[in-house]
């Protein structure tokens, strides 16, 4: 380990509440995250566990009805919660940028690629239109759109999904941000394009030394690109650590469930099926009275893991370090999963 | 884009052909032109003579072809009543109708787009309810009643505005509002609905994520997309405005072609009626065509189809 890395994003105890007619949703519940310069942190979890809301909360782009609270929310040590809407707009697209899940609808159908790519540069940098245009062309070629010039005059509908996502990536990089939040940037693309985009993001990340918060539900993607992983379940982060640690020693039963879902060539089970986690992420209305994971234990694990017997869960969650590794943390709501973790756990702080 | 335009132009011509054919045959079925020309007191022989002279005894289809070939050369015949060439009667009056229609649609757009946008920015707010109120009134009030109320209020009580004629711009104020207000509800509700939908779209989120200021998010990224259906509807409404001016022109005694068509209908003056129907139909067709082309220009996705 060389000298301590610079932290670009620091999130402590971030929660999101959404009032609905049946009560209050807590789709994101006291999560902690940090991203260092030049690293990729993957947040992985099933559909509906709160990944997108977390990223929108960091960007300050939550829907109007969602309320955000956080103990710390800092970009490069600057408190984002203190900023006015105008100051936040100065930072967005400039020092932190976002790539969205849906390349097909994330570009405005009525304006050319050039028009939409010039915007962040003209908004945030003091450049003439010609200078900005040259930078746009340069960036498009960097993301593999060559030749770039003819693309500038095109409209989004004239581009394939893969190309549009490249345009979005170029857009996010234009102002050379400290942090890029990529919310499932490859989910909507087919497998070969997906691999190209991942490779592109990794090479660009190395080149620009940006911190990336990469959101995905695909453990295969995580294995490919992550430096660190945070496993999210039902609005909470249940396990967090360096990618090799998490893959070698998954400690939380949910993480193990996710591991079972990775397709490994030639290693499909005898019955040729991929592992799945039964059931769905529970609805997040009100506080959880009982186990969040209740009833979702994998058949294969049933011998080892008892179905959760809890009917009431203590409010405070406990953090454990796995096998004395400083950086690998597991968070349990009670002692049930703890007994099942098959690891030497030491009580730790997070 | 060129192929698209050509296709639309051909369709427009076909529509006009059908409309003119229908008007011609319907008007010849509904009234006996020979009777109109010869007059109420004419004897049967006189009427028969007129019928022969004007060719009304020929098959309708033959009369139509004759009329059409002359119309294509710009000759719509003479008014039975005024005995003046129809073309001259119309060209002298069309300016008034166009001016009124144009002012009315501009009035409607100037009111409905900002109001619809404001309403969309804060659904269910006070301004949204106010806009809804205006829309409900506009939809519920008959144009003629609204026009009469304005005449009583501003023309008779306050004496601010002239109530009859078209000799100054002041004469156009009340007719414009009366006619334009009729189009406002539809345009405003469409602006509001379009804006609400667009504001929740992914590309608006992208625009915000770029750090753009609310002004450019709203007026560049959102309005441009929300306005596309409004433009199409406004063009259609402009057509309605021209046709709808029959009532307004008659009430305010603005002597445009709306007024003329009312007059001609009362007198069964068929050449005038046919020419005006064809003109109104052309307005519709041309405006719809222009709206489509404008749409194709504003929304680059349309022209590929
Ligand atoms: N505006 C909203 N109002 C009410 N509930 C919401 C709202 N936005 C999100 N939710 C709920 O919050 C939960 C988390 O949503 P989120 O979009 O963050 O999930 P996600 O992890 O990104 O899922 P996916 O992988 O499908 O994108 C979901 O259950 C969703 O239904
Ligand atoms: S820690 Fe306890 S409450 Fe949480 S999933 Fe495991 S058994 Fe359920
Ligand atoms: Mg999502």
mmCIF file of C-alpha atoms in Angstrom, chain A residues 33-254:
data_model
loop_
_atom_site.group_PDB
_atom_site.id
_atom_site.type_symbol
_atom_site.label_atom_id
_atom_site.label_comp_id
_atom_site.label_asym_id
_atom_site.label_seq_id
_atom_site.Cartn_x
_atom_site.Cartn_y
_atom_site.Cartn_z
ATOM 1 C CA UNK A 33 -19.773 5.127 0.897
ATOM 2 C CA UNK A 34 -16.562 6.664 -0.228
ATOM 3 C CA UNK A 35 -14.780 6.834 -3.571
ATOM 4 C CA UNK A 36 -11.086 7.568 -3.938
ATOM 5 C CA UNK A 37 -9.445 9.316 -6.844
ATOM 6 C CA UNK A 38 -8.706 6.862 -9.635
ATOM 7 C CA UNK A 39 -10.708 3.976 -8.259
ATOM 8 C CA UNK A 40 -13.903 2.255 -9.317
ATOM 9 C CA UNK A 41 -16.333 1.515 -6.531
ATOM 10 C CA UNK A 42 -19.082 -0.836 -7.643
ATOM 11 C CA UNK A 43 -22.404 -0.662 -5.871
ATOM 12 C CA UNK A 44 -24.141 -3.920 -6.600
ATOM 13 C CA UNK A 45 -27.635 -5.041 -5.741
ATOM 14 C CA UNK A 46 -30.920 -6.263 -7.133
ATOM 15 C CA UNK A 47 -33.433 -4.156 -8.988
ATOM 16 C CA UNK A 48 -35.280 -1.857 -6.622
ATOM 17 C CA UNK A 49 -32.748 -1.905 -3.794
ATOM 18 C CA UNK A 50 -32.173 1.854 -4.056
ATOM 19 C CA UNK A 51 -29.120 2.175 -6.282
ATOM 20 C CA UNK A 52 -30.477 4.826 -8.610
ATOM 21 C CA UNK A 53 -31.928 6.875 -5.779
ATOM 22 C CA UNK A 54 -28.543 6.845 -4.055
ATOM 23 C CA UNK A 55 -26.830 8.223 -7.147
ATOM 24 C CA UNK A 56 -29.516 10.836 -7.726
ATOM 25 C CA UNK A 57 -29.228 11.882 -4.089
ATOM 26 C CA UNK A 58 -25.501 12.502 -4.523
ATOM 27 C CA UNK A 59 -26.146 14.555 -7.670
ATOM 28 C CA UNK A 60 -28.938 16.478 -5.937
ATOM 29 C CA UNK A 61 -31.401 15.355 -8.609
ATOM 30 C CA UNK A 62 -33.881 13.390 -6.507
ATOM 31 C CA UNK A 63 -37.543 13.589 -7.488
ATOM 32 C CA UNK A 64 -39.372 16.395 -5.681
ATOM 33 C CA UNK A 65 -41.201 14.081 -3.273
ATOM 34 C CA UNK A 66 -38.030 12.384 -2.012
ATOM 35 C CA UNK A 67 -36.279 13.797 1.067
ATOM 36 C CA UNK A 68 -32.575 13.366 1.607
ATOM 37 C CA UNK A 69 -30.762 13.415 4.933
ATOM 38 C CA UNK A 70 -27.073 12.782 5.437
ATOM 39 C CA UNK A 71 -24.492 13.254 8.116
ATOM 40 C CA UNK A 72 -21.812 13.835 5.499
ATOM 41 C CA UNK A 73 -22.101 14.397 1.767
ATOM 42 C CA UNK A 74 -18.835 15.768 0.459
ATOM 43 C CA UNK A 75 -17.253 16.098 -2.955
ATOM 44 C CA UNK A 76 -13.552 16.737 -2.540
ATOM 45 C CA UNK A 77 -14.159 17.812 1.056
ATOM 46 C CA UNK A 78 -16.761 20.331 -0.043
ATOM 47 C CA UNK A 79 -20.105 19.902 1.705
ATOM 48 C CA UNK A 80 -22.742 19.431 -0.994
ATOM 49 C CA UNK A 81 -25.564 19.940 1.481
ATOM 50 C CA UNK A 82 -24.464 23.505 2.178
ATOM 51 C CA UNK A 83 -24.622 24.584 -1.447
ATOM 52 C CA UNK A 84 -27.392 26.625 -3.018
ATOM 53 C CA UNK A 85 -29.175 25.218 -6.062
ATOM 54 C CA UNK A 86 -27.132 27.568 -8.256
ATOM 55 C CA UNK A 87 -23.789 26.510 -6.754
ATOM 56 C CA UNK A 88 -24.786 22.890 -7.150
ATOM 57 C CA UNK A 89 -25.567 23.511 -10.829
ATOM 58 C CA UNK A 90 -22.039 24.911 -11.200
ATOM 59 C CA UNK A 91 -20.652 21.609 -9.930
ATOM 60 C CA UNK A 92 -22.912 19.249 -11.854
ATOM 61 C CA UNK A 93 -21.524 18.241 -15.210
ATOM 62 C CA UNK A 94 -18.338 19.992 -14.204
ATOM 63 C CA UNK A 95 -16.780 18.358 -11.140
ATOM 64 C CA UNK A 96 -19.228 15.490 -10.897
ATOM 65 C CA UNK A 97 -20.982 13.953 -13.860
ATOM 66 C CA UNK A 98 -23.466 11.183 -14.352
ATOM 67 C CA UNK A 99 -24.069 8.514 -16.976
ATOM 68 C CA UNK A 100 -27.575 7.116 -16.971
ATOM 69 C CA UNK A 101 -29.121 3.698 -17.295
ATOM 70 C CA UNK A 102 -31.110 4.424 -20.469
ATOM 71 C CA UNK A 103 -28.964 5.580 -23.401
ATOM 72 C CA UNK A 104 -31.991 5.530 -25.708
ATOM 73 C CA UNK A 105 -33.884 8.263 -23.867
ATOM 74 C CA UNK A 106 -31.165 10.209 -22.094
ATOM 75 C CA UNK A 107 -30.354 12.443 -25.049
ATOM 76 C CA UNK A 108 -32.744 15.134 -26.224
ATOM 77 C CA UNK A 109 -34.298 13.964 -29.518
ATOM 78 C CA UNK A 110 -34.614 17.513 -30.871
ATOM 79 C CA UNK A 111 -31.012 18.640 -30.789
ATOM 80 C CA UNK A 112 -27.900 17.484 -32.604
ATOM 81 C CA UNK A 113 -25.106 15.598 -30.873
ATOM 82 C CA UNK A 114 -22.873 18.654 -31.304
ATOM 83 C CA UNK A 115 -25.389 20.945 -29.685
ATOM 84 C CA UNK A 116 -25.797 18.674 -26.671
ATOM 85 C CA UNK A 117 -22.096 18.030 -26.229
ATOM 86 C CA UNK A 118 -21.149 21.693 -26.448
ATOM 87 C CA UNK A 119 -23.481 22.580 -23.606
ATOM 88 C CA UNK A 120 -21.440 21.434 -20.600
ATOM 89 C CA UNK A 121 -18.265 23.029 -21.969
ATOM 90 C CA UNK A 122 -19.898 26.351 -22.782
ATOM 91 C CA UNK A 123 -21.675 26.305 -19.436
ATOM 92 C CA UNK A 124 -18.695 25.535 -17.232
ATOM 93 C CA UNK A 125 -15.546 26.543 -19.089
ATOM 94 C CA UNK A 126 -14.584 29.834 -20.584
ATOM 95 C CA UNK A 127 -14.116 28.656 -24.137
ATOM 96 C CA UNK A 128 -15.008 29.993 -27.534
ATOM 97 C CA UNK A 129 -17.414 27.900 -29.555
ATOM 98 C CA UNK A 130 -14.598 26.751 -31.864
ATOM 99 C CA UNK A 131 -12.354 25.684 -28.998
ATOM 100 C CA UNK A 132 -15.238 23.845 -27.375
ATOM 101 C CA UNK A 133 -16.054 22.168 -30.677
ATOM 102 C CA UNK A 134 -12.494 20.938 -31.044
ATOM 103 C CA UNK A 135 -12.601 19.482 -27.557
ATOM 104 C CA UNK A 136 -15.869 17.753 -28.336
ATOM 105 C CA UNK A 137 -14.397 16.176 -31.463
ATOM 106 C CA UNK A 138 -11.319 15.098 -29.554
ATOM 107 C CA UNK A 139 -13.417 13.536 -26.817
ATOM 108 C CA UNK A 140 -15.694 11.720 -29.262
ATOM 109 C CA UNK A 141 -12.663 10.163 -30.924
ATOM 110 C CA UNK A 142 -11.347 9.188 -27.521
ATOM 111 C CA UNK A 143 -14.533 7.276 -26.760
ATOM 112 C CA UNK A 144 -14.145 5.473 -30.067
ATOM 113 C CA UNK A 145 -16.438 7.475 -32.317
ATOM 114 C CA UNK A 146 -14.250 7.911 -35.385
ATOM 115 C CA UNK A 147 -14.518 9.929 -37.501
ATOM 116 C CA UNK A 148 -16.320 12.240 -35.125
ATOM 117 C CA UNK A 149 -17.107 15.184 -37.413
ATOM 118 C CA UNK A 150 -20.013 13.639 -39.368
ATOM 119 C CA UNK A 151 -21.613 12.486 -36.101
ATOM 120 C CA UNK A 152 -21.815 16.029 -34.803
ATOM 121 C CA UNK A 153 -24.619 16.958 -37.167
ATOM 122 C CA UNK A 154 -26.617 13.812 -36.402
ATOM 123 C CA UNK A 155 -29.563 13.489 -34.090
ATOM 124 C CA UNK A 156 -29.743 10.880 -31.305
ATOM 125 C CA UNK A 157 -32.228 8.703 -33.209
ATOM 126 C CA UNK A 158 -29.645 8.216 -35.940
ATOM 127 C CA UNK A 159 -27.255 6.543 -33.475
ATOM 128 C CA UNK A 160 -27.335 3.022 -32.072
ATOM 129 C CA UNK A 161 -27.664 2.417 -28.330
ATOM 130 C CA UNK A 162 -23.961 1.655 -27.981
ATOM 131 C CA UNK A 163 -22.992 4.850 -29.780
ATOM 132 C CA UNK A 164 -25.392 6.892 -27.696
ATOM 133 C CA UNK A 165 -23.875 5.517 -24.514
ATOM 134 C CA UNK A 166 -20.431 6.450 -25.861
ATOM 135 C CA UNK A 167 -21.776 9.949 -26.453
ATOM 136 C CA UNK A 168 -23.030 10.034 -22.857
ATOM 137 C CA UNK A 169 -19.616 8.898 -21.633
ATOM 138 C CA UNK A 170 -17.927 11.586 -23.715
ATOM 139 C CA UNK A 171 -20.366 14.121 -22.285
ATOM 140 C CA UNK A 172 -19.554 13.095 -18.723
ATOM 141 C CA UNK A 173 -15.814 13.382 -19.323
ATOM 142 C CA UNK A 174 -15.806 16.741 -21.141
ATOM 143 C CA UNK A 175 -15.124 18.910 -18.115
ATOM 144 C CA UNK A 176 -12.744 16.352 -16.601
ATOM 145 C CA UNK A 177 -14.749 15.718 -13.423
ATOM 146 C CA UNK A 178 -13.399 14.364 -10.140
ATOM 147 C CA UNK A 179 -16.279 11.937 -9.861
ATOM 148 C CA UNK A 180 -18.397 10.096 -12.407
ATOM 149 C CA UNK A 181 -21.502 8.276 -11.303
ATOM 150 C CA UNK A 182 -22.406 5.592 -13.808
ATOM 151 C CA UNK A 183 -25.846 4.157 -13.123
ATOM 152 C CA UNK A 184 -25.979 0.784 -14.869
ATOM 153 C CA UNK A 185 -24.450 2.240 -18.044
ATOM 154 C CA UNK A 186 -24.367 -1.120 -19.799
ATOM 155 C CA UNK A 187 -27.604 -2.743 -18.661
ATOM 156 C CA UNK A 188 -29.549 -1.654 -21.740
ATOM 157 C CA UNK A 189 -26.869 -2.813 -24.185
ATOM 158 C CA UNK A 190 -26.199 -6.234 -25.666
ATOM 159 C CA UNK A 191 -23.312 -8.320 -24.392
ATOM 160 C CA UNK A 192 -20.587 -7.510 -26.946
ATOM 161 C CA UNK A 193 -21.287 -3.776 -26.815
ATOM 162 C CA UNK A 194 -21.392 -4.062 -23.027
ATOM 163 C CA UNK A 195 -17.855 -5.474 -22.974
ATOM 164 C CA UNK A 196 -16.591 -2.690 -25.258
ATOM 165 C CA UNK A 197 -18.141 0.012 -23.112
ATOM 166 C CA UNK A 198 -16.668 -1.474 -19.923
ATOM 167 C CA UNK A 199 -13.234 -1.639 -21.483
ATOM 168 C CA UNK A 200 -13.595 1.942 -22.678
ATOM 169 C CA UNK A 201 -14.589 3.174 -19.243
ATOM 170 C CA UNK A 202 -11.659 1.434 -17.603
ATOM 171 C CA UNK A 203 -9.122 2.829 -20.047
ATOM 172 C CA UNK A 204 -10.520 6.355 -19.766
ATOM 173 C CA UNK A 205 -10.624 6.127 -16.018
ATOM 174 C CA UNK A 206 -6.944 5.251 -15.990
ATOM 175 C CA UNK A 207 -6.175 8.094 -18.377
ATOM 176 C CA UNK A 208 -8.068 10.765 -16.461
ATOM 177 C CA UNK A 209 -7.621 9.318 -12.975
ATOM 178 C CA UNK A 210 -11.269 9.942 -12.182
ATOM 179 C CA UNK A 211 -13.139 8.351 -9.307
ATOM 180 C CA UNK A 212 -16.062 6.280 -10.551
ATOM 181 C CA UNK A 213 -19.115 5.170 -8.640
ATOM 182 C CA UNK A 214 -20.303 2.336 -10.826
ATOM 183 C CA UNK A 215 -23.771 0.980 -10.197
ATOM 184 C CA UNK A 216 -24.751 -2.436 -11.467
ATOM 185 C CA UNK A 217 -26.721 -5.536 -10.599
ATOM 186 C CA UNK A 218 -24.325 -7.774 -12.481
ATOM 187 C CA UNK A 219 -21.640 -9.544 -10.422
ATOM 188 C CA UNK A 220 -19.879 -10.437 -13.696
ATOM 189 C CA UNK A 221 -19.403 -6.740 -14.417
ATOM 190 C CA UNK A 222 -18.171 -6.179 -10.876
ATOM 191 C CA UNK A 223 -15.543 -8.896 -11.267
ATOM 192 C CA UNK A 224 -14.339 -7.165 -14.444
ATOM 193 C CA UNK A 225 -13.943 -3.600 -13.389
ATOM 194 C CA UNK A 226 -14.244 -2.970 -9.662
ATOM 195 C CA UNK A 227 -11.496 -2.001 -7.272
ATOM 196 C CA UNK A 228 -13.889 -2.121 -4.359
ATOM 197 C CA UNK A 229 -17.443 -3.390 -3.970
ATOM 198 C CA UNK A 230 -20.371 -2.302 -1.843
ATOM 199 C CA UNK A 231 -23.218 -4.816 -1.769
ATOM 200 C CA UNK A 232 -26.587 -3.151 -1.366
ATOM 201 C CA UNK A 233 -29.698 -4.872 -0.178
ATOM 202 C CA UNK A 234 -33.123 -3.332 0.515
ATOM 203 C CA UNK A 235 -31.713 0.149 0.962
ATOM 204 C CA UNK A 236 -28.754 -0.839 3.111
ATOM 205 C CA UNK A 237 -25.164 -1.693 2.429
ATOM 206 C CA UNK A 238 -24.626 -5.177 3.822
ATOM 207 C CA UNK A 239 -21.032 -5.824 2.867
ATOM 208 C CA UNK A 240 -18.192 -3.779 1.561
ATOM 209 C CA UNK A 241 -14.555 -4.341 0.660
ATOM 210 C CA UNK A 242 -11.856 -4.886 -1.960
ATOM 211 C CA UNK A 243 -13.159 -6.886 -4.904
ATOM 212 C CA UNK A 244 -10.860 -9.879 -4.393
ATOM 213 C CA UNK A 245 -11.844 -10.120 -0.726
ATOM 214 C CA UNK A 246 -15.552 -10.043 -1.433
ATOM 215 C CA UNK A 247 -15.262 -12.674 -4.140
ATOM 216 C CA UNK A 248 -13.004 -14.950 -2.105
ATOM 217 C CA UNK A 249 -14.677 -14.555 1.267
ATOM 218 C CA UNK A 250 -18.270 -13.397 0.891
ATOM 219 C CA UNK A 251 -19.493 -13.065 4.453
ATOM 220 C CA UNK A 252 -23.095 -11.952 4.245
ATOM 221 C CA UNK A 253 -25.572 -14.601 3.064
ATOM 222 C CA UNK A 254 -26.989 -12.110 0.582
#
